[in-house]
Coordinates of C-alpha atoms in Angstrom, one line a residue:
X1 CA -46.7 -113.7 2.8
X2 CA -47.0 -110.8 0.8
X3 CA -43.5 -111.3 -0.9
X4 CA -42.2 -108.8 -3.8
X5 CA -38.8 -110.1 -5.6
X6 CA -35.9 -107.0 -5.2
X7 CA -34.0 -106.3 -8.7
X8 CA -30.5 -107.7 -7.8
X9 CA -30.9 -107.0 -4.1
X10 CA -29.8 -103.6 -4.4
X11 CA -33.3 -102.3 -2.6
X12 CA -32.8 -104.9 0.3
X13 CA -31.0 -102.7 3.0
X14 CA -34.1 -101.4 3.4
X15 CA -36.9 -104.4 4.0
X16 CA -36.7 -107.9 3.5
X17 CA -38.6 -109.2 0.1
X18 CA -41.0 -110.9 1.6
X19 CA -41.8 -108.5 4.6
X20 CA -45.7 -108.2 5.0
X21 CA -47.3 -104.5 4.2
X22 CA -50.5 -104.8 5.6
X23 CA -49.7 -102.8 8.7
X24 CA -47.7 -100.3 6.9
X25 CA -48.5 -96.9 8.5
X26 CA -48.0 -98.1 12.0
X27 CA -44.6 -99.9 11.3
X28 CA -43.5 -96.7 9.4
X29 CA -44.3 -94.8 12.5
X30 CA -42.5 -97.1 15.0
X31 CA -39.6 -97.5 12.5
X32 CA -37.2 -95.1 14.7
X33 CA -38.3 -96.7 17.9
X34 CA -37.4 -100.0 16.5
X35 CA -33.8 -98.6 15.5
X36 CA -33.3 -97.9 19.5
X37 CA -35.4 -100.9 20.4
X38 CA -32.9 -103.6 19.2
X39 CA -30.0 -101.7 20.7
X40 CA -31.8 -101.3 24.3
X41 CA -32.4 -105.1 23.7
X42 CA -28.6 -105.8 23.6
X43 CA -27.6 -103.8 26.9
X44 CA -28.3 -106.7 29.2
X45 CA -26.7 -109.5 27.4
X46 CA -23.3 -107.1 26.1
X47 CA -22.5 -105.6 29.4
X48 CA -23.0 -108.6 31.3
X49 CA -20.3 -110.3 29.7
X50 CA -17.5 -107.8 30.7
X51 CA -18.8 -107.7 34.1
X52 CA -18.8 -111.6 34.6
X53 CA -14.8 -111.1 33.1
X54 CA -14.0 -108.4 35.5
X55 CA -12.7 -110.7 38.2
X56 CA -11.1 -113.5 36.6
X57 CA -9.1 -110.8 34.5
X58 CA -8.0 -109.0 37.8
X59 CA -10.0 -106.0 37.0
X60 CA -12.8 -106.0 39.7
X61 CA -11.1 -102.5 41.1
X62 CA -10.2 -101.3 37.7
X63 CA -12.9 -99.3 36.9
X64 CA -11.0 -97.8 33.8
X65 CA -10.3 -101.1 32.5
X66 CA -13.9 -102.4 32.9
X67 CA -15.4 -99.3 31.3
X68 CA -13.1 -99.7 28.4
X69 CA -14.1 -103.0 27.9
X70 CA -17.7 -102.3 28.0
X71 CA -17.1 -99.4 25.0
X72 CA -14.8 -102.0 22.9
X73 CA -17.5 -104.9 22.7
X74 CA -20.3 -102.5 21.9
X75 CA -18.1 -101.1 19.4
X76 CA -17.0 -104.3 17.8
X77 CA -20.7 -105.6 18.0
X78 CA -22.0 -102.7 16.0
X79 CA -18.9 -103.9 13.4
X80 CA -20.0 -107.2 13.3
X81 CA -23.8 -106.4 13.0
X82 CA -23.0 -104.4 9.9
X83 CA -21.0 -107.2 8.5
X84 CA -23.8 -109.8 9.2
X85 CA -26.1 -107.6 7.6
X86 CA -24.7 -106.1 4.3
X87 CA -22.6 -109.5 3.6
X88 CA -23.6 -112.5 5.7
X89 CA -26.9 -114.0 5.9
X90 CA -28.4 -110.5 5.2
X91 CA -31.2 -111.0 7.9
X92 CA -32.3 -108.5 10.3
X93 CA -30.1 -110.2 13.1
X94 CA -28.0 -108.2 15.8
X95 CA -24.4 -109.4 16.9
X96 CA -23.3 -109.4 20.1
X97 CA -21.1 -111.0 22.7
X98 CA -21.6 -114.7 23.5
X99 CA -22.0 -116.6 26.4
X100 CA -20.8 -119.8 24.7
X101 CA -17.3 -118.4 25.1
X102 CA -17.5 -117.8 28.7
X103 CA -17.3 -120.9 30.2
X104 CA -14.2 -121.7 28.0
X105 CA -12.9 -118.3 29.0
X106 CA -13.4 -118.8 32.7
X107 CA -11.8 -122.4 32.5
X108 CA -8.3 -121.0 31.1
X109 CA -8.3 -118.1 33.5
X110 CA -8.7 -120.6 36.2
X111 CA -5.1 -122.5 35.5
X112 CA -2.8 -121.7 37.8
X113 CA -0.4 -119.2 36.1
X114 CA -3.7 -117.1 35.5
X115 CA -4.7 -116.7 39.1
X116 CA -5.1 -113.2 40.3
X117 CA -2.1 -111.9 42.4
X118 CA -3.0 -111.3 45.9
X119 CA -4.6 -108.1 46.6
X120 CA -2.0 -105.4 48.5
X121 CA -4.3 -102.6 49.6
X122 CA -6.8 -102.4 46.8
X123 CA -8.2 -99.2 48.1
X124 CA -5.0 -97.4 48.1
X125 CA -4.1 -98.7 44.8
X126 CA -7.1 -97.4 43.3
X127 CA -6.5 -93.8 44.8
X128 CA -3.0 -93.9 43.7
X129 CA -4.3 -94.5 40.2
X130 CA -6.8 -91.9 40.4
X131 CA -4.1 -89.4 41.3
X132 CA -1.5 -90.3 39.0
X133 CA 1.1 -90.6 42.1
X134 CA 2.2 -94.3 41.2
X135 CA 2.4 -94.9 37.6
X136 CA 4.7 -97.8 38.1
X137 CA 2.5 -99.7 40.0
X138 CA -0.2 -98.6 37.7
X139 CA 1.6 -99.9 34.9
X140 CA 2.1 -103.0 36.3
X141 CA -1.6 -103.3 37.7
X142 CA -2.3 -103.0 33.8
X143 CA 0.1 -105.8 32.5
X144 CA -1.5 -108.2 35.0
X145 CA -4.8 -108.1 33.5
X146 CA -3.6 -107.3 29.6
X147 CA -1.5 -110.5 30.0
X148 CA -4.7 -112.4 30.4
X149 CA -6.9 -110.8 28.2
X150 CA -4.3 -111.1 25.4
X151 CA -4.5 -115.1 26.1
X152 CA -8.0 -115.1 25.6
X153 CA -8.0 -112.9 22.8
X154 CA -5.1 -115.5 21.0
X155 CA -8.0 -118.5 21.6
X156 CA -10.4 -116.8 20.1
X157 CA -8.6 -115.6 17.3
X158 CA -7.4 -119.1 16.5
X159 CA -10.3 -121.2 17.5
X160 CA -12.5 -118.8 15.1
X161 CA -10.9 -120.1 12.2
X162 CA -13.0 -123.4 12.3
X163 CA -16.0 -121.2 12.2
X164 CA -14.5 -119.6 8.8
X165 CA -13.6 -123.0 7.5
X166 CA -17.1 -124.3 8.2
X167 CA -18.9 -121.7 6.5
X168 CA -16.2 -121.2 3.4
X169 CA -16.0 -124.8 2.8
X170 CA -19.7 -125.8 3.1
X171 CA -18.7 -128.2 5.8
X172 CA -21.6 -126.6 8.0
X173 CA -24.1 -128.9 6.6
X174 CA -22.1 -132.2 7.0
X175 CA -21.5 -131.1 10.6
X176 CA -25.2 -131.2 11.4
X177 CA -25.8 -134.5 10.2
X178 CA -24.1 -135.6 13.1
X179 CA -25.7 -132.8 15.4
X180 CA -28.9 -133.7 16.8
X181 CA -30.8 -132.0 19.6
X182 CA -29.4 -135.0 22.1
X183 CA -26.0 -133.0 21.6
X184 CA -27.5 -129.6 21.4
X185 CA -29.3 -129.8 24.6
X186 CA -26.9 -130.4 27.2
X187 CA -24.2 -128.3 25.6
X188 CA -26.6 -125.0 25.5
X189 CA -28.2 -125.7 28.8
X190 CA -24.9 -126.4 30.8
X191 CA -23.9 -122.9 29.4
X192 CA -26.4 -121.5 31.8
X193 CA -25.8 -123.7 34.9
X194 CA -22.1 -123.4 34.8
X195 CA -22.6 -119.4 35.5
X196 CA -24.6 -119.9 38.8
X197 CA -21.5 -119.3 41.0
X198 CA -21.3 -115.7 39.3
X199 CA -24.7 -114.8 39.8
X200 CA -24.7 -116.3 43.3
X201 CA -21.7 -114.0 43.9
X202 CA -23.5 -111.0 42.3
X203 CA -26.7 -111.5 44.2
X204 CA -25.0 -112.4 47.5
X205 CA -24.4 -108.6 48.2
X206 CA -27.9 -107.8 48.6
X207 CA -30.3 -110.8 48.4
X208 CA -33.3 -108.2 48.7
X209 CA -32.2 -106.0 46.0
X210 CA -31.6 -109.1 43.8
X211 CA -35.0 -110.1 44.6
X212 CA -36.6 -106.8 43.8
X213 CA -34.7 -106.5 40.5
X214 CA -36.1 -110.2 39.4
X215 CA -39.5 -109.4 40.4
X216 CA -39.4 -106.4 38.3
X217 CA -38.1 -108.3 35.4
X218 CA -40.9 -110.8 35.7
X219 CA -43.9 -108.2 36.3
X220 CA -42.6 -106.5 33.1
X221 CA -42.1 -109.4 30.6
X222 CA -45.1 -112.1 32.2
X223 CA -47.7 -110.2 34.2
X224 CA -48.0 -107.0 32.1
X225 CA -46.7 -108.4 28.4
X226 CA -50.3 -108.0 27.4
X227 CA -50.5 -104.4 27.9
X228 CA -49.4 -102.0 25.1
X229 CA -48.8 -98.9 26.0
X230 CA -50.8 -96.0 23.8
X231 CA -47.9 -93.7 22.1
X232 CA -47.7 -91.2 19.4
X233 CA -45.9 -90.6 16.0
X234 CA -45.8 -88.0 13.8
X235 CA -46.4 -89.3 9.9
X236 CA -48.3 -87.5 7.0
X237 CA -48.6 -84.0 8.8
X238 CA -50.6 -85.6 11.5
X239 CA -50.0 -86.9 14.8
X240 CA -51.4 -90.5 15.3
X241 CA -51.7 -92.8 18.0
X242 CA -50.2 -96.5 18.1
X243 CA -50.0 -99.2 20.6
X244 CA -46.7 -100.6 21.8
X245 CA -45.8 -103.6 23.7
X246 CA -43.3 -101.5 25.7
X247 CA -43.2 -103.6 28.8
X248 CA -42.5 -106.9 26.9
X249 CA -39.6 -105.5 24.7
X250 CA -38.0 -103.6 27.4
X251 CA -38.7 -105.6 30.4
X252 CA -35.1 -106.6 31.1
X253 CA -34.0 -103.1 30.9
X254 CA -37.1 -101.6 33.1
X255 CA -36.6 -104.0 35.8
X256 CA -32.5 -103.7 35.7
X257 CA -33.3 -99.7 36.1
X258 CA -35.7 -100.0 38.5
X259 CA -33.6 -101.8 40.9
X260 CA -30.6 -99.0 40.1
X261 CA -32.9 -96.6 41.0
X262 CA -34.1 -98.1 44.6
X263 CA -30.1 -98.4 45.2
X264 CA -29.8 -94.9 44.2
X265 CA -32.6 -93.8 46.5
X266 CA -31.1 -96.1 49.4
X267 CA -27.6 -94.3 48.9
X268 CA -28.9 -90.9 48.9
X269 CA -30.8 -91.5 52.2
X270 CA -28.1 -93.2 53.5
X271 CA -29.8 -96.8 54.2
X272 CA -27.2 -98.7 53.1
X273 CA -24.4 -99.5 55.1
X274 CA -21.1 -97.2 54.5
X275 CA -18.5 -99.7 55.5
X276 CA -17.1 -102.4 52.9
X277 CA -17.1 -105.1 55.6
X278 CA -20.7 -104.7 56.0
X279 CA -23.8 -106.6 54.5
X280 CA -25.4 -104.3 52.0
X281 CA -22.4 -102.0 51.0
X282 CA -22.2 -103.5 47.4
X283 CA -25.5 -102.2 46.6
X284 CA -24.7 -98.6 46.9
X285 CA -24.5 -96.5 43.5
X286 CA -21.7 -94.4 44.6
X287 CA -19.0 -96.9 45.3
X288 CA -17.9 -96.5 41.5
X289 CA -18.8 -92.7 41.3
X290 CA -15.4 -91.8 39.9
X291 CA -15.9 -94.5 37.0
X292 CA -17.8 -91.9 35.0
X293 CA -15.9 -88.5 36.0
X294 CA -12.4 -90.2 35.4
X295 CA -13.3 -92.1 32.2
X296 CA -12.6 -89.8 29.1
X297 CA -15.4 -88.5 26.7
X298 CA -14.0 -90.3 23.6
X299 CA -11.7 -93.3 23.4
X300 CA -11.7 -95.2 19.8
X301 CA -11.3 -98.7 20.2
X302 CA -8.4 -100.0 18.1
X303 CA -6.9 -103.6 17.2
X304 CA -4.0 -104.5 19.6
X305 CA -4.8 -102.1 22.3
X306 CA -4.3 -104.2 24.7
X307 CA -1.0 -105.5 23.0
X308 CA -1.0 -108.5 20.5
X309 CA -2.7 -111.9 21.3
X310 CA -0.6 -114.8 22.5
X311 CA -1.7 -118.4 21.8
X312 CA -1.3 -121.6 23.4
X313 CA -2.5 -125.0 22.5
X314 CA -5.0 -125.8 25.8
X315 CA -6.6 -122.6 25.3
X316 CA -7.5 -122.9 22.0
X317 CA -8.9 -127.0 22.4
X318 CA -11.1 -124.9 25.1
X319 CA -12.2 -122.3 23.4
X320 CA -13.3 -124.6 20.0
X321 CA -16.2 -126.0 22.4
X322 CA -17.2 -122.6 22.5
X323 CA -17.0 -121.7 18.6
X324 CA -19.2 -124.9 17.8
X325 CA -21.9 -124.4 20.5
X326 CA -21.9 -120.7 19.1
X327 CA -22.4 -122.2 15.5
X328 CA -25.3 -124.2 16.3
X329 CA -27.0 -121.7 18.2
X330 CA -26.8 -119.2 15.1
X331 CA -28.0 -121.6 12.9
X332 CA -31.2 -121.7 15.0
X333 CA -31.2 -118.2 14.9
X334 CA -31.2 -118.0 11.4
X335 CA -34.2 -119.9 11.1
X336 CA -36.2 -118.0 13.6
X337 CA -35.4 -114.8 12.3
X338 CA -36.5 -115.6 8.5
X339 CA -39.6 -117.1 9.5
X340 CA -40.6 -114.3 12.2
X341 CA -39.4 -111.3 9.6
X342 CA -41.2 -113.0 7.1
X343 CA -38.4 -114.4 4.7
X344 CA -38.2 -117.8 3.3
X345 CA -36.1 -120.2 5.3
X346 CA -32.4 -119.2 4.6
X347 CA -30.8 -121.7 1.7
X348 CA -27.4 -123.4 2.4
X349 CA -25.3 -120.7 0.8
X350 CA -26.7 -118.2 3.2
X351 CA -25.9 -120.0 6.3
X352 CA -22.6 -121.0 5.1
X353 CA -21.8 -117.4 4.5
X354 CA -23.2 -115.9 7.9
X355 CA -21.4 -118.8 9.9
X356 CA -18.0 -117.7 8.2
X357 CA -19.0 -113.9 8.7
X358 CA -19.6 -114.6 12.4
X359 CA -16.1 -116.5 12.6
X360 CA -14.7 -113.1 10.5
X361 CA -16.5 -111.0 13.3
X362 CA -14.8 -113.2 16.3
X363 CA -11.7 -112.5 15.0
X364 CA -12.4 -108.8 14.7
X365 CA -13.5 -109.2 18.3
X366 CA -10.0 -110.8 19.2
X367 CA -8.1 -108.3 17.5
X368 CA -10.0 -105.5 19.4
X369 CA -9.8 -107.4 22.5
X370 CA -13.6 -107.7 24.0
X371 CA -12.3 -110.7 25.8
X372 CA -15.5 -112.6 24.0
X373 CA -16.7 -113.2 20.5
X374 CA -19.9 -112.6 18.7
X375 CA -23.1 -114.3 17.8
X376 CA -26.4 -113.8 16.7
X377 CA -29.0 -112.3 19.5
X378 CA -32.0 -114.4 20.2
X379 CA -33.8 -111.7 22.2
X380 CA -33.7 -109.3 19.3
X381 CA -35.1 -112.0 17.3
X382 CA -37.8 -112.2 19.3
X383 CA -38.6 -108.8 19.2
X384 CA -39.4 -109.3 15.5
X385 CA -42.0 -111.9 16.2
X386 CA -44.1 -109.0 18.4
X387 CA -43.5 -105.9 16.3
X388 CA -43.7 -107.6 12.6
X389 CA -40.9 -105.2 11.4
X390 CA -38.3 -107.3 9.6
X391 CA -36.1 -104.6 8.4
X392 CA -32.2 -104.6 7.6
X393 CA -32.0 -100.9 7.3
X394 CA -33.0 -101.0 11.3
X395 CA -30.5 -103.3 12.5
X396 CA -27.8 -101.2 10.3
X397 CA -28.5 -98.2 11.9
X398 CA -28.5 -100.0 15.1
X399 CA -25.0 -101.4 14.4
X400 CA -23.8 -97.6 13.2
X401 CA -25.3 -96.6 16.8
X402 CA -23.5 -99.2 18.7
X403 CA -20.4 -98.0 17.0
X404 CA -20.7 -94.4 17.9
X405 CA -21.7 -95.1 21.6
X406 CA -18.8 -97.3 21.6
X407 CA -16.5 -94.5 20.8
X408 CA -18.2 -92.3 23.7
X409 CA -16.3 -93.2 26.7
X410 CA -18.3 -91.8 29.3
X411 CA -21.2 -94.2 27.9
X412 CA -19.1 -97.2 28.9
X413 CA -18.4 -95.8 32.5
X414 CA -22.1 -95.3 33.1
X415 CA -22.3 -99.1 33.3
X416 CA -19.6 -99.6 36.1
X417 CA -22.1 -97.6 38.6
X418 CA -24.5 -100.0 38.5
X419 CA -24.7 -101.9 42.0
X420 CA -23.5 -105.8 41.9
X421 CA -27.1 -107.0 43.3
X422 CA -29.1 -105.2 40.6
X423 CA -26.3 -107.1 37.8
X424 CA -26.9 -110.2 39.9
X425 CA -31.1 -110.4 39.5
X426 CA -30.5 -109.9 36.0
X427 CA -27.9 -112.9 35.8
X428 CA -30.5 -114.9 37.6
X429 CA -33.0 -114.3 34.9
X430 CA -30.6 -114.1 32.1
X431 CA -28.7 -117.5 32.8
X432 CA -31.9 -119.4 33.8
X433 CA -33.5 -118.6 30.2
X434 CA -30.0 -119.9 28.7
X435 CA -30.4 -122.8 30.2
X436 CA -34.1 -123.3 29.7
X437 CA -33.7 -122.6 25.7
X438 CA -31.1 -125.6 26.0
X439 CA -34.0 -127.6 27.4
X440 CA -36.1 -126.6 24.6
X441 CA -34.3 -128.5 22.0
X442 CA -36.1 -131.7 23.7
X443 CA -39.5 -130.8 22.5
X444 CA -38.3 -132.9 19.3
X445 CA -37.1 -135.9 21.5
X446 CA -38.7 -139.2 22.4
X447 CA -38.5 -138.8 26.4
X448 CA -40.2 -141.8 26.9
X449 CA -37.1 -143.8 25.5
X450 CA -34.9 -144.6 28.0
X451 CA -31.9 -144.5 25.8
X452 CA -32.9 -140.5 25.3
X453 CA -33.3 -140.0 29.0
X454 CA -29.7 -141.9 29.6
X455 CA -27.8 -139.7 27.0
X456 CA -29.6 -136.5 28.1
X457 CA -29.1 -137.4 32.0
X458 CA -25.6 -138.5 31.7
X459 CA -24.2 -135.8 29.7
X460 CA -25.8 -132.9 31.7
X461 CA -24.8 -134.7 35.1
X462 CA -21.2 -135.3 33.9
X463 CA -21.0 -131.6 32.9
X464 CA -21.5 -130.8 36.2
X465 CA -19.7 -133.3 38.0
X466 CA -16.2 -133.3 36.1
X467 CA -15.3 -129.9 35.9
X468 CA -16.0 -129.7 39.9
X469 CA -14.2 -132.3 40.8
X470 CA -11.0 -131.0 38.4
X471 CA -11.4 -127.5 40.3
X472 CA -11.5 -129.5 43.9
X473 CA -8.2 -130.9 42.9
X474 CA -6.4 -128.6 41.8
X475 CA -2.7 -129.8 40.3
X476 CA -3.8 -133.8 40.4
X477 CA -3.2 -134.4 36.4
X478 CA 0.7 -134.3 36.0
X479 CA 1.8 -136.2 32.7
X480 CA 5.1 -134.8 32.9
X481 CA 4.2 -132.6 29.9
X482 CA 3.2 -129.1 30.8
X483 CA 1.2 -128.3 27.8
X484 CA -0.8 -131.3 27.9
X485 CA -1.6 -131.0 31.6
X486 CA -3.4 -128.0 30.8
X487 CA -5.2 -129.2 27.4
X488 CA -7.1 -131.8 29.8
X489 CA -7.3 -129.2 32.8
X490 CA -9.1 -126.9 30.3
X491 CA -11.2 -129.6 28.5
X492 CA -12.2 -131.0 31.5
X493 CA -13.5 -127.8 33.2
X494 CA -15.1 -126.8 30.6
X495 CA -18.9 -128.1 31.4
X496 CA -20.2 -127.3 28.0
X497 CA -17.6 -129.1 26.0
X498 CA -18.4 -132.3 28.8
X499 CA -22.0 -132.1 28.0
X500 CA -21.7 -131.7 24.2
X501 CA -18.7 -134.3 24.1
X502 CA -20.9 -137.0 25.7
X503 CA -24.1 -136.1 24.1
X504 CA -22.7 -136.1 20.6
X505 CA -20.6 -139.5 21.2
X506 CA -23.6 -141.5 22.9
X507 CA -26.3 -140.0 20.4
X508 CA -24.3 -141.3 17.7
X509 CA -23.1 -144.9 18.6
X510 CA -26.3 -145.9 20.7
X511 CA -28.9 -147.6 18.4
X512 CA -31.6 -145.3 17.9
X513 CA -34.2 -144.3 14.8
X514 CA -34.1 -140.5 13.6
X515 CA -37.7 -140.4 14.9
X516 CA -36.8 -141.5 18.7
X517 CA -33.6 -139.4 18.4
X518 CA -35.3 -136.5 17.4
X519 CA -33.5 -135.8 14.0
X520 CA -36.6 -136.3 11.7
X521 CA -38.7 -133.7 13.7
X522 CA -35.9 -131.2 14.1
X523 CA -35.2 -131.4 10.3
X524 CA -39.0 -131.4 9.4
X525 CA -39.3 -128.2 11.4
X526 CA -36.2 -126.4 10.2
X527 CA -36.5 -127.7 6.7
X528 CA -39.9 -127.9 6.4
X529 CA -41.1 -124.8 4.7
X530 CA -38.2 -124.6 2.2
X531 CA -40.2 -126.6 -0.3
X532 CA -43.2 -124.1 -0.7
X533 CA -40.7 -120.8 -0.6
X534 CA -38.2 -120.8 -3.3
X535 CA -37.5 -116.9 -3.6
X536 CA -34.4 -116.3 -2.2
X537 CA -33.1 -113.5 -3.9
X538 CA -33.2 -111.4 -0.7
X539 CA -30.3 -113.2 0.5
X540 CA -27.9 -112.6 -2.5
X541 CA -24.8 -110.4 -1.9
X542 CA -25.9 -106.8 -3.0
X543 CA -24.4 -105.5 -6.5
X544 CA -22.4 -108.6 -7.0
X545 CA -25.0 -110.7 -8.6
X546 CA -24.4 -110.1 -12.1
X547 CA -20.7 -111.1 -11.8
X548 CA -21.3 -114.2 -10.0
X549 CA -23.6 -115.0 -12.9
X550 CA -21.1 -114.2 -15.7
X551 CA -18.5 -116.2 -14.3
X552 CA -19.0 -120.1 -14.1
X553 CA -16.0 -120.6 -11.3
X554 CA -18.2 -119.0 -9.0
X555 CA -20.4 -121.9 -9.3
X556 CA -18.2 -124.1 -7.0
X557 CA -18.4 -122.0 -4.0
X558 CA -20.9 -123.0 -1.2
X559 CA -21.4 -119.3 -0.1
X560 CA -22.5 -118.3 -3.1
X561 CA -26.2 -118.5 -4.4
X562 CA -25.2 -119.7 -8.3
X563 CA -23.9 -122.9 -6.8
X564 CA -26.5 -124.1 -4.4
X565 CA -29.2 -123.8 -7.3
X566 CA -28.4 -127.4 -8.4
X567 CA -28.0 -128.7 -4.7
X568 CA -30.2 -127.1 -2.3
X569 CA -30.7 -128.6 1.1
X570 CA -28.6 -129.5 4.6
X571 CA -30.0 -133.1 4.5

């Protein structure tokens, strides 16, 4: 594997201890490209979250608020990436917004008290806000959406404490003993399936443009995936040509930009309708042209910028489902990142610390008010497998870049001009992939077993039926206690909670062998290499190793390496 042990972890910020050096020249030549590559790969997932939340937050027509949300989520994602790569799991892994929190967020905002007020002349309101002729109406409009995002902030803030407790206490391993593929598969699967309405709304603005965007993404990601583009880099006082998988890495970006360009041309030549009530109007690129011009050049996001979070029991309990799903997903990402970057499988203390730092990142996201939490980005992990460059320095540079661009106000405003059908096309591919990732966990399960088929089918189908019924019968829950009514409604309208709950309970109560349940294969896959690779120095916290080894009290902390020297493994 070409491993080399680094002293005290002080040099680890540049590359992992076991990074392969057989292609050093090419890797050095494209290192700068990789710094921007991870940032660009995160574009689609990060900007999708504020755009999904815009309508339930009642800021569908408020371009200023949407651009500030986009800037804030980029800023916080950069902070969390630095935290995770420096003191967390210490793998080259990017942090960003998570779709695991979207489902419970939509369930919370669907409560009657958070329904958006009836629009009264949205166009006039928009004009008044631009001209500054109605400051009172503007303040009232801001309070409408700020009160909603404060509720989401409070739910994320409190529920993320569970993630911190699981990490710092070492209970992650205990929780994983009872969570297998049959609990994970419906949970992750329903995250993608539950968002089909959002994708349909966006695509419905112009199905032709949405289909074009999907087609371009498929063209670049699949049909042209093996086509490497020659690129030039200057190294050692000479120019060198190297082959780069440009289409495979940036397929979503190229597809989105291609659809965006077509919409721009159709708008310039006035092919698309100019009246809002006509079909295809939402594909125009000049609808939100004022978003960029009115956005400030610089806007520094800060904690409490929308006001301080508000907390309610129903919102917190609903958001816990998202926290648990994000935790399970991140653990899988840690092992995948380690394998693709050439590092040994992460020891338990590193996993514990990584999950705890993700919880801290979610709290930062709640304080800053992104409307979401943070998690590990699997699409950037996939890039490691293609480029074979597993460098922490690259990800740390990416984090700094995200912070800088998050301060640049007009940067966030640019994404507001992307037409809805283009976003919808991206959603079709993105949400479909999330659902497919959930299904992929079934590769470890015996699908010839009627037991497993029953658990999978019932948990997935219930996760679709129950929330739909509750949405169709609003107000039917009346226990006499308002808070209890809200708890029941939020939990039973959160698709992933229903699917994961039934999958977890049935998988742990219906008799079945570990092999049949997929537990044995799953653990062998995750931990199979840990016996042959024991150099975990790259997971140690830099500059602190000597202190931790000097004082024996640190032996008993489950998130430090000294504790795990005698008790390794998650079994």
